[in-house]
Tab-separated table of C-alpha atoms in Angstrom:
chain	number	residue	atom	x	y	z
A	1	MET	CA	89.699	77.461	72.880
A	2	LEU	CA	92.601	79.078	74.697
A	3	LEU	CA	92.507	76.323	77.312
A	4	ALA	CA	92.877	73.824	74.491
A	5	ILE	CA	96.046	75.609	73.384
A	6	ILE	CA	97.402	75.449	76.903
A	7	LEU	CA	96.635	71.729	77.099
A	8	GLY	CA	98.194	71.219	73.694
A	9	LEU	CA	101.375	72.901	74.814
A	10	ALA	CA	101.500	71.009	78.071
A	11	LEU	CA	100.784	67.664	76.497
A	12	PRO	CA	102.662	67.397	73.113
A	13	GLY	CA	101.173	64.827	70.849
A	14	SER	CA	97.722	65.032	72.366
A	15	ALA	CA	94.564	65.297	70.252
A	16	ALA	CA	94.594	69.042	70.731
A	17	ALA	CA	98.236	69.504	69.683
A	18	PHE	CA	99.552	73.038	69.433
A	19	GLU	CA	101.420	73.336	66.124
A	20	ALA	CA	102.419	75.521	63.184
A	21	LEU	CA	99.405	76.187	60.919
A	22	ASP	CA	100.638	78.478	58.149
A	23	SER	CA	102.961	81.351	57.437
A	24	PHE	CA	103.199	84.558	55.413
A	25	GLY	CA	105.731	87.133	54.300
A	26	GLU	CA	109.090	86.303	52.767
A	27	PHE	CA	112.614	87.629	52.473
A	28	GLY	CA	113.135	90.333	49.864
A	29	GLY	CA	112.763	94.019	49.064
A	30	GLY	CA	109.317	94.121	47.486
A	31	LEU	CA	105.831	94.736	48.868
A	32	GLY	CA	105.028	92.286	51.576
A	33	GLN	CA	108.660	91.183	51.817
A	34	MET	CA	110.899	91.629	54.882
A	35	ASP	CA	114.579	91.781	55.804
A	36	SER	CA	115.515	90.871	59.390
A	37	PRO	CA	112.119	91.196	61.071
A	38	SER	CA	112.279	91.551	64.873
A	39	GLN	CA	109.318	91.781	67.206
A	40	LEU	CA	105.657	92.136	66.417
A	41	ALA	CA	102.343	93.351	67.806
A	42	VAL	CA	98.813	92.125	67.116
A	43	ALA	CA	95.927	94.657	66.915
A	44	PRO	CA	92.512	93.902	68.380
A	45	ASP	CA	91.141	93.178	64.928
A	46	GLY	CA	93.952	90.623	64.272
A	47	ASP	CA	96.225	92.753	62.078
A	48	VAL	CA	99.900	91.956	62.610
A	49	TYR	CA	102.455	94.793	62.898
A	50	VAL	CA	106.075	93.657	62.279
A	51	ALA	CA	109.140	95.719	63.118
A	52	ASP	CA	111.202	95.167	59.948
A	53	THR	CA	114.719	96.018	61.255
A	54	GLY	CA	116.471	95.511	57.908
A	55	HIS	CA	114.066	97.725	55.932
A	56	ASP	CA	113.790	100.411	58.631
A	57	LYS	CA	109.989	100.401	58.667
A	58	ILE	CA	106.895	98.767	60.103
A	59	GLU	CA	105.070	96.234	57.915
A	60	VAL	CA	101.387	95.559	58.489
A	61	TYR	CA	99.584	92.360	57.484
A	62	SER	CA	96.069	91.075	57.996
A	63	GLY	CA	95.763	88.081	60.308
A	64	ASP	CA	95.338	85.783	57.357
A	65	GLY	CA	98.589	87.016	55.756
A	66	ASP	CA	97.614	89.691	53.229
A	67	PHE	CA	100.052	92.614	53.073
A	68	LEU	CA	98.216	95.815	53.977
A	69	ARG	CA	100.687	98.734	54.217
A	70	SER	CA	103.949	99.886	55.737
A	71	PHE	CA	105.060	103.116	57.481
A	72	GLY	CA	108.110	104.707	59.056
A	73	ALA	CA	110.420	104.462	56.048
A	74	GLY	CA	112.785	107.493	56.051
A	75	SER	CA	112.510	108.201	59.792
A	76	LEU	CA	113.224	104.874	61.463
A	77	ASP	CA	116.709	103.306	61.908
A	78	GLY	CA	116.738	99.631	62.779
A	79	PRO	CA	113.353	99.398	64.629
A	80	GLU	CA	113.140	96.370	66.817
A	81	ASP	CA	109.653	96.485	68.395
A	82	VAL	CA	106.213	98.013	68.007
A	83	ALA	CA	103.327	98.362	70.463
A	84	LEU	CA	99.789	99.710	70.036
A	85	ASP	CA	97.663	101.820	72.330
A	86	ASP	CA	93.859	101.778	72.626
A	87	ASP	CA	93.514	104.503	69.973
A	88	GLY	CA	95.536	102.540	67.389
A	89	ARG	CA	98.640	104.672	67.667
A	90	ALA	CA	101.912	102.721	67.081
A	91	TYR	CA	104.865	103.209	69.463
A	92	VAL	CA	108.085	102.056	67.836
A	93	ALA	CA	111.418	101.180	69.505
A	94	ASP	CA	113.584	103.142	67.057
A	95	THR	CA	116.760	101.392	68.165
A	96	GLY	CA	119.276	103.003	65.825
A	97	ASN	CA	118.039	106.522	66.648
A	98	HIS	CA	117.933	105.723	70.419
A	99	ARG	CA	114.383	106.943	70.844
A	100	ILE	CA	110.676	106.020	70.735
A	101	ASP	CA	108.746	107.129	67.609
A	102	VAL	CA	104.959	107.490	67.737
A	103	PHE	CA	102.744	107.108	64.663
A	104	SER	CA	99.019	107.661	64.162
A	105	SER	CA	96.717	104.803	63.267
A	106	SER	CA	97.104	105.817	59.614
A	107	GLY	CA	100.935	105.667	59.845
A	108	ALA	CA	101.617	109.409	60.074
A	109	PHE	CA	104.519	110.468	62.303
A	110	VAL	CA	103.329	112.116	65.558
A	111	ARG	CA	106.278	112.600	67.841
A	112	SER	CA	109.459	111.070	69.245
A	113	PHE	CA	110.965	111.004	72.745
A	114	GLY	CA	113.729	109.482	74.779
A	115	ASP	CA	116.648	110.940	72.790
A	116	GLU	CA	117.199	114.128	74.768
A	117	ALA	CA	120.323	114.207	76.966
A	118	GLY	CA	119.772	113.806	80.692
A	119	GLU	CA	117.216	111.823	82.687
A	120	GLY	CA	115.152	109.516	80.495
A	121	GLU	CA	117.785	109.365	77.730
A	122	LEU	CA	117.599	105.971	75.990
A	123	VAL	CA	120.469	103.934	74.629
A	124	GLU	CA	119.361	101.125	72.283
A	125	PRO	CA	115.674	100.769	73.185
A	126	VAL	CA	114.712	97.312	71.864
A	127	GLY	CA	111.317	96.452	73.394
A	128	LEU	CA	108.263	98.257	74.736
A	129	ASP	CA	104.633	98.014	75.859
A	130	VAL	CA	101.803	100.458	76.448
A	131	ASP	CA	99.819	100.011	79.686
A	132	ALA	CA	96.385	101.690	79.471
A	133	SER	CA	94.254	102.642	82.467
A	134	MET	CA	91.112	104.700	83.074
A	135	PHE	CA	93.089	107.886	83.595
A	136	GLY	CA	95.904	107.575	81.084
A	137	SER	CA	98.606	105.268	79.796
A	138	THR	CA	102.206	104.524	80.578
A	139	VAL	CA	104.879	103.504	78.033
A	140	TYR	CA	107.428	101.012	79.372
A	141	VAL	CA	110.696	100.588	77.468
A	142	ALA	CA	113.393	97.923	77.603
A	143	ASP	CA	116.489	100.082	77.441
A	144	ALA	CA	119.171	97.530	76.568
A	145	GLY	CA	122.075	100.038	76.430
A	146	ASN	CA	121.396	101.259	79.978
A	147	ASN	CA	120.274	97.849	81.390
A	148	LEU	CA	117.096	99.579	82.637
A	149	ILE	CA	113.336	99.647	82.284
A	150	ALA	CA	112.248	103.241	81.589
A	151	SER	CA	108.703	104.598	81.804
A	152	TYR	CA	107.148	107.609	80.096
A	153	GLU	CA	103.836	109.417	79.770
A	154	PRO	CA	102.315	108.947	76.258
A	155	ASP	CA	103.359	112.479	75.356
A	156	GLY	CA	106.989	111.582	76.049
A	157	ASP	CA	107.488	113.018	79.560
A	158	PHE	CA	109.931	110.862	81.466
A	159	ILE	CA	108.600	109.252	84.668
A	160	GLU	CA	111.314	107.017	86.062
A	161	SER	CA	113.610	104.110	85.356
A	162	PHE	CA	114.730	101.066	87.328
A	163	GLY	CA	116.898	98.056	86.714
A	164	SER	CA	118.318	94.832	88.206
A	165	VAL	CA	118.251	93.387	84.690
A	166	SER	CA	120.926	92.589	82.086
A	167	SER	CA	120.499	93.283	78.348
A	168	PRO	CA	116.667	93.473	78.580
A	169	ARG	CA	115.099	92.697	75.176
A	170	ASP	CA	111.423	93.217	75.883
A	171	VAL	CA	108.947	94.284	78.533
A	172	VAL	CA	105.154	93.649	78.747
A	173	VAL	CA	102.556	94.448	81.374
A	174	GLY	CA	101.099	91.207	82.668
A	175	SER	CA	99.101	89.657	85.454
A	176	GLY	CA	98.340	91.972	88.396
A	177	GLY	CA	100.008	94.891	86.618
A	178	ASN	CA	103.448	93.424	87.076
A	179	LEU	CA	106.147	93.993	84.458
A	180	PHE	CA	107.554	90.905	82.717
A	181	VAL	CA	111.030	91.543	81.363
A	182	ALA	CA	112.928	89.399	78.764
A	183	ASP	CA	116.129	89.480	80.863
A	184	ALA	CA	118.360	88.028	78.145
A	185	GLY	CA	121.652	88.659	79.942
A	186	ASN	CA	120.487	86.619	82.893
A	187	GLU	CA	118.761	83.967	80.654
A	188	ARG	CA	115.368	84.360	82.338
A	189	ILE	CA	112.144	86.348	82.692
A	190	THR	CA	112.408	88.841	85.512
A	191	VAL	CA	109.049	89.945	86.930
A	192	LEU	CA	108.998	93.380	88.533
A	193	SER	CA	106.359	95.386	90.365
A	194	LYS	CA	105.546	98.756	88.941
A	195	GLU	CA	107.737	100.236	91.671
A	196	GLY	CA	110.637	98.270	90.165
A	197	ASN	CA	110.910	95.671	92.918
A	198	PRO	CA	111.703	92.003	91.889
A	199	VAL	CA	108.652	89.742	92.301
A	200	ARG	CA	109.869	86.417	90.850
A	201	PHE	CA	112.058	84.860	88.149
A	202	ILE	CA	110.839	82.516	85.415
A	203	GLY	CA	112.649	80.033	83.182
A	204	GLU	CA	115.833	79.523	85.266
A	205	GLY	CA	115.711	75.707	85.360
A	206	GLY	CA	113.826	72.519	84.518
A	207	PRO	CA	112.149	71.733	81.195
A	208	GLY	CA	111.282	75.396	80.731
A	209	LYS	CA	114.846	76.714	81.095
A	210	LEU	CA	115.488	79.690	78.885
A	211	SER	CA	118.681	80.591	77.037
A	212	GLU	CA	118.055	83.817	75.133
A	213	PRO	CA	114.553	85.259	75.717
A	214	VAL	CA	114.029	88.081	73.248
A	215	ALA	CA	110.256	88.740	72.999
A	216	LEU	CA	107.168	88.358	75.153
A	217	ALA	CA	103.374	88.285	74.778
A	218	VAL	CA	100.594	87.846	77.312
A	219	ASP	CA	97.574	85.654	76.716
A	220	ALA	CA	93.973	86.140	77.790
A	221	LEU	CA	94.481	84.118	80.962
A	222	GLY	CA	97.502	86.046	82.063
A	223	GLY	CA	100.013	83.479	80.885
A	224	ILE	CA	103.236	84.500	79.196
A	225	TYR	CA	104.646	83.404	75.838
A	226	VAL	CA	108.417	83.693	75.456
A	227	ALA	CA	110.348	83.715	72.172
A	228	ASP	CA	113.755	82.169	72.855
A	229	ARG	CA	116.069	82.844	69.952
A	230	ALA	CA	118.912	80.499	71.007
A	231	GLU	CA	116.568	77.562	71.677
A	232	GLU	CA	114.494	78.401	68.579
A	233	ARG	CA	111.302	77.772	70.480
A	234	ILE	CA	108.280	79.551	71.906
A	235	PHE	CA	107.841	78.756	75.631
A	236	HIS	CA	104.572	79.108	77.511
A	237	PHE	CA	104.380	79.807	81.275
A	238	THR	CA	101.636	80.700	83.740
A	239	ALA	CA	101.926	84.188	85.321
A	240	ASP	CA	103.529	82.666	88.432
A	241	GLY	CA	106.121	80.782	86.434
A	242	GLY	CA	104.608	77.344	85.907
A	243	PHE	CA	105.853	75.749	82.711
A	244	LEU	CA	103.066	74.787	80.329
A	245	GLY	CA	105.073	73.668	77.273
A	246	SER	CA	106.932	74.826	74.174
A	247	VAL	CA	106.833	74.577	70.420
A	248	GLU	CA	109.605	74.847	67.796
A	249	ALA	CA	109.823	78.131	65.933
A	250	ALA	CA	112.866	77.928	63.666
A	251	PRO	CA	114.972	79.405	62.377
A	252	LYS	CA	115.859	82.032	64.986
A	253	VAL	CA	112.462	83.126	66.370
A	254	THR	CA	112.643	86.924	67.061
A	255	GLY	CA	109.154	87.907	68.084
A	256	VAL	CA	105.851	86.574	69.403
A	257	GLY	CA	102.285	87.921	69.647
A	258	VAL	CA	98.904	86.574	70.771
A	259	ALA	CA	95.764	87.187	68.707
A	260	CYS	CA	92.079	86.436	68.971
A	261	GLN	CA	90.721	82.932	68.374
A	262	SER	CA	93.716	81.442	70.117
A	263	ASN	CA	96.235	82.317	67.402
A	264	VAL	CA	99.865	82.853	68.268
A	265	PHE	CA	102.182	84.590	65.709
A	266	ALA	CA	106.001	84.426	65.631
A	267	THR	CA	108.573	86.166	63.495
A	268	GLU	CA	111.428	83.987	62.294
A	269	ALA	CA	114.535	85.181	60.464
A	270	THR	CA	118.057	84.270	59.508
A	271	VAL	CA	120.348	85.108	56.620
A	272	GLY	CA	118.282	85.323	53.476
A	273	PHE	CA	115.087	84.098	55.255
A	274	ALA	CA	112.189	85.890	56.881
A	275	ARG	CA	108.528	85.113	57.632
A	276	VAL	CA	105.704	85.241	60.147
A	277	GLU	CA	104.434	81.863	61.281
A	278	ARG	CA	100.982	81.213	62.836
A	279	PHE	CA	100.533	78.617	65.567
A	280	GLY	CA	97.438	77.176	67.161
A	281	GLU	CA	95.156	74.169	67.487
A	282	PRO	CA	94.559	72.416	64.143
A	283	GLY	CA	91.562	73.908	62.430
A	284	THR	CA	91.872	77.256	64.209
A	285	PRO	CA	90.790	80.010	61.755
A	286	ALA	CA	93.096	82.902	61.147
A	287	PRO	CA	91.961	86.453	62.087
A	288	PRO	CA	90.370	88.909	61.286
A	289	CYS	CA	88.479	88.799	64.558
A	290	LEU	CA	84.781	89.433	64.893
A	291	THR	CA	83.682	91.682	67.733
A	292	PRO	CA	81.027	89.848	69.808
A	293	PRO	CA	77.823	91.728	70.559
A	294	THR	CA	78.040	93.937	73.600
A	295	PRO	CA	76.021	92.319	76.426
A	296	ILE	CA	73.394	94.401	78.185
A	297	VAL	CA	74.399	94.687	81.795
A	298	ALA	CA	73.431	96.888	84.691
A	299	PRO	CA	75.689	99.943	85.145
A	300	PRO	CA	78.409	99.266	87.713
A	301	THR	CA	78.161	100.758	91.168
A	302	PRO	CA	80.364	103.890	91.216
A	303	VAL	CA	83.595	103.362	93.062
A	304	VAL	CA	84.578	106.402	95.142
A	305	VAL	CA	88.334	106.759	95.301
A	306	SER	CA	90.015	109.593	97.164
A	307	ASN	CA	92.782	111.739	95.768
A	308	ALA	CA	93.413	113.423	99.095
A	309	ILE	CA	97.163	113.450	99.176
A	310	ARG	CA	98.795	115.540	101.912
A	311	PHE	CA	102.229	116.522	103.116
A	312	ASN	CA	103.452	114.543	106.113
A	313	GLY	CA	106.872	115.836	107.087
A	314	LEU	CA	110.170	117.302	105.864
A	315	ARG	CA	113.817	116.415	106.421
A	316	LEU	CA	116.668	118.719	105.256
A	317	ASN	CA	120.185	117.614	104.342
A	318	ARG	CA	122.490	120.633	104.830
A	319	ARG	CA	125.497	118.750	103.643
A	320	SER	CA	124.105	117.916	100.149
A	321	GLY	CA	121.583	120.763	99.806
A	322	THR	CA	118.746	118.264	99.287
A	323	ALA	CA	115.624	117.495	101.224
A	324	VAL	CA	113.110	114.707	101.691
A	325	VAL	CA	109.421	115.520	101.698
A	326	PHE	CA	106.977	112.978	103.064
A	327	VAL	CA	103.484	112.593	101.659
A	328	ARG	CA	100.547	110.481	102.724
A	329	VAL	CA	98.529	108.935	99.855
A	330	PRO	CA	95.045	107.416	100.366
A	331	GLY	CA	95.402	104.501	97.894
A	332	PRO	CA	97.048	103.119	94.727
A	333	GLY	CA	98.418	105.611	92.204
A	334	ARG	CA	101.374	107.440	90.770
A	335	VAL	CA	103.038	110.227	92.727
A	336	ILE	CA	105.126	112.794	90.818
A	337	LEU	CA	107.347	115.413	92.453
A	338	HIS	CA	108.182	118.393	90.256
A	339	GLY	CA	108.962	122.106	90.376
A	340	ARG	CA	111.090	124.782	88.837
A	341	GLY	CA	114.747	124.091	89.404
A	342	LEU	CA	114.102	120.559	90.652
A	343	ARG	CA	114.723	117.148	89.182
A	344	ARG	CA	111.494	115.334	88.446
A	345	LEU	CA	110.771	112.212	90.489
A	346	ALA	CA	107.994	109.625	90.073
A	347	ARG	CA	106.965	106.794	92.354
A	348	TYR	CA	104.043	104.292	92.329
A	349	ALA	CA	102.211	103.524	95.523
A	350	GLY	CA	100.409	100.155	95.513
A	351	GLN	CA	98.337	101.047	98.562
A	352	ALA	CA	97.613	103.787	101.095
A	353	ARG	CA	100.994	104.670	102.654
A	354	ARG	CA	103.534	107.268	103.576
A	355	LEU	CA	106.058	108.017	100.814
A	356	ALA	CA	109.474	109.624	100.990
A	357	LEU	CA	110.316	111.830	97.947
A	358	LEU	CA	113.792	113.191	97.428
A	359	VAL	CA	114.019	116.876	96.485
A	360	ARG	CA	117.123	117.268	94.306
A	361	PRO	CA	118.075	120.696	92.848
A	362	LYS	CA	119.196	120.958	89.239
A	363	VAL	CA	122.651	122.325	88.462
A	364	ARG	CA	121.814	125.996	88.449
A	365	LEU	CA	120.001	125.872	91.775
A	366	MET	CA	122.786	123.825	93.267
A	367	HIS	CA	125.345	126.504	92.303
A	368	PHE	CA	123.054	129.114	93.955
A	369	LEU	CA	122.973	127.105	97.168
A	370	ARG	CA	126.723	126.754	97.184
A	371	ARG	CA	127.182	130.540	96.899
A	372	HIS	CA	124.364	131.713	99.245
A	373	GLY	CA	123.813	128.824	101.604
A	374	LYS	CA	120.037	128.671	101.197
A	375	GLY	CA	117.262	129.081	98.671
A	376	ARG	CA	113.433	129.010	98.652
A	377	ILE	CA	111.749	126.707	96.178
A	378	ARG	CA	108.187	125.687	95.490
A	379	VAL	CA	107.722	121.885	95.575
A	380	GLU	CA	104.711	120.461	93.690
A	381	VAL	CA	103.533	116.902	94.196
A	382	THR	CA	100.882	115.439	91.900
A	383	PHE	CA	98.958	112.322	92.895
A	384	LYS	CA	97.314	110.371	90.023
A	385	PRO	CA	95.023	107.728	91.580
A	386	ASP	CA	94.286	104.605	89.583
A	387	ARG	CA	90.543	105.456	89.563
A	388	ALA	CA	90.122	109.153	90.332
A	389	GLU	CA	91.114	112.578	89.052
A	390	PRO	CA	94.639	113.733	89.795
A	391	LYS	CA	95.400	116.284	92.501
A	392	THR	CA	98.424	118.577	92.967
A	393	ILE	CA	99.592	120.041	96.299
A	394	GLU	CA	102.313	122.659	96.825
A	395	ARG	CA	104.743	123.563	99.551
A	396	VAL	CA	107.503	126.135	99.864
A	397	VAL	CA	110.726	124.547	101.091
A	398	VAL	CA	113.850	126.409	102.140
A	399	LEU	CA	116.863	124.291	101.038
A	400	ARG	CA	120.025	124.862	102.994
A	401	ARG	CA	123.624	123.943	102.242
A	402	HIS	CA	126.923	124.658	103.903
A	403	ARG	CA	128.433	127.500	101.960
A	404	HIS	CA	131.550	126.791	99.897
A	405	ARG	CA	134.586	128.279	101.512
A	406	ARG	CA	137.397	129.449	99.239
C-alpha cells in the first residue's frame, strides 16, 4: 500500500493518485477547535496529536477525526511540536517558555528541561523527535534561537549540541540513524550524522526544490515527507534525496505526520482557518490501526557486544588549564565524560575507534588553577554501547596551568 502512495506521488494523475481524502478540526475556541495549529505527531494506534500554538495546548484526535481530549493548558506557551516515546509520553516543544515539557500518556505533567542557564539552554525550541533504542532514548530538539540541534537524555540531562543549520524548524531520526533537519534558513533538508557531521542536502534544486521546510515525517520505507509552508505543498523524497513527488496542502501547511494504512496527515492554518487534512490513495481507510497478530519466530541468536572501554592516553594544556583524555571504544555507542568540577561532554562513536575528549574545568576549578597552578580531579567516562550495558571508567588527572602573576 505504501508503495502505491509513492507511485501516486511520483506519477500525478495515475490510477493510484495520492490526494486529499478528508479533513477534521476547525478554527475556533470550543472542543475540537483549533487556533494556529503547528506540527503534529501520530501515535502507533493512529491517534493524531496536534500542537495548538494559539490555544497553548495539545489537541488529540482519533485517526478518523473524532476529538478525544486536550492537555497542557495553563503550563504551555505557544507549543509548536509534539513527539511521542514508546511508552506514550508526549514531549512538547514549549516554544514560548524556551523548554521541553513532558506529559504522561494520560496528559499529566511530568517534567520540563532545557530552560536552565548554561549548557543545554534552549532558545525557541520549535521541533523535536524521540529516538528509542534497546538501552534508552535520546530527545533531539531543533533549537531555532541558537541555530543548533540539541540532544538530551529522556530525564532532561543535556548531552550535546551541534549546528551548521539556519533557523531549524524540525528534526527527525531517519534512515540509518541519521538526523533529518528542516533547515528553513537554508531552504533545504540538511542530513546530519549523530555526531553532527553533514551527510547530504535535500531539496536544493530541480522539481523538488524547497522554499520553507517547516515539518518532517519519516515513512515505513525510510522516505521523508516535508511540509513546505511557502510552497503550500507536501514533498516526498527518498532517504538519499531522490524526489518522489508532491501534493498541494493549502493554505499554509504547518505540520505533517505518517500513520498506519498509508495515511499522511497535515495541519493547515491561516488567519481564521485551521484544520487537519488526511491524504492517501483513494479508498484508503482512516485509522484506528489494527495490530497484526505477532508471528511465531525462533528466538534471535544473542549478539555479544563489548563495553570494554579503556583509557588510551593523556595530553595536558598548561596554557589553558585543560586536558585531552583519549579513550578506545570497542564499537558503536555514546561516550560521556563527566566529573565533579568538569563540564560534561558527550560524543557518539559509530564504530570501534580512538576518541579524544576535552577535559574543561568549570569556573570554580578554573579559578583554583589560576591561584595554585595545579589541581587533582577525577575524570569519569561512561560508554553506552548500542547493544550492551553501559560501563564507567575513572582516572585521576592532575590539571596544570601557568599561575596568574599580579
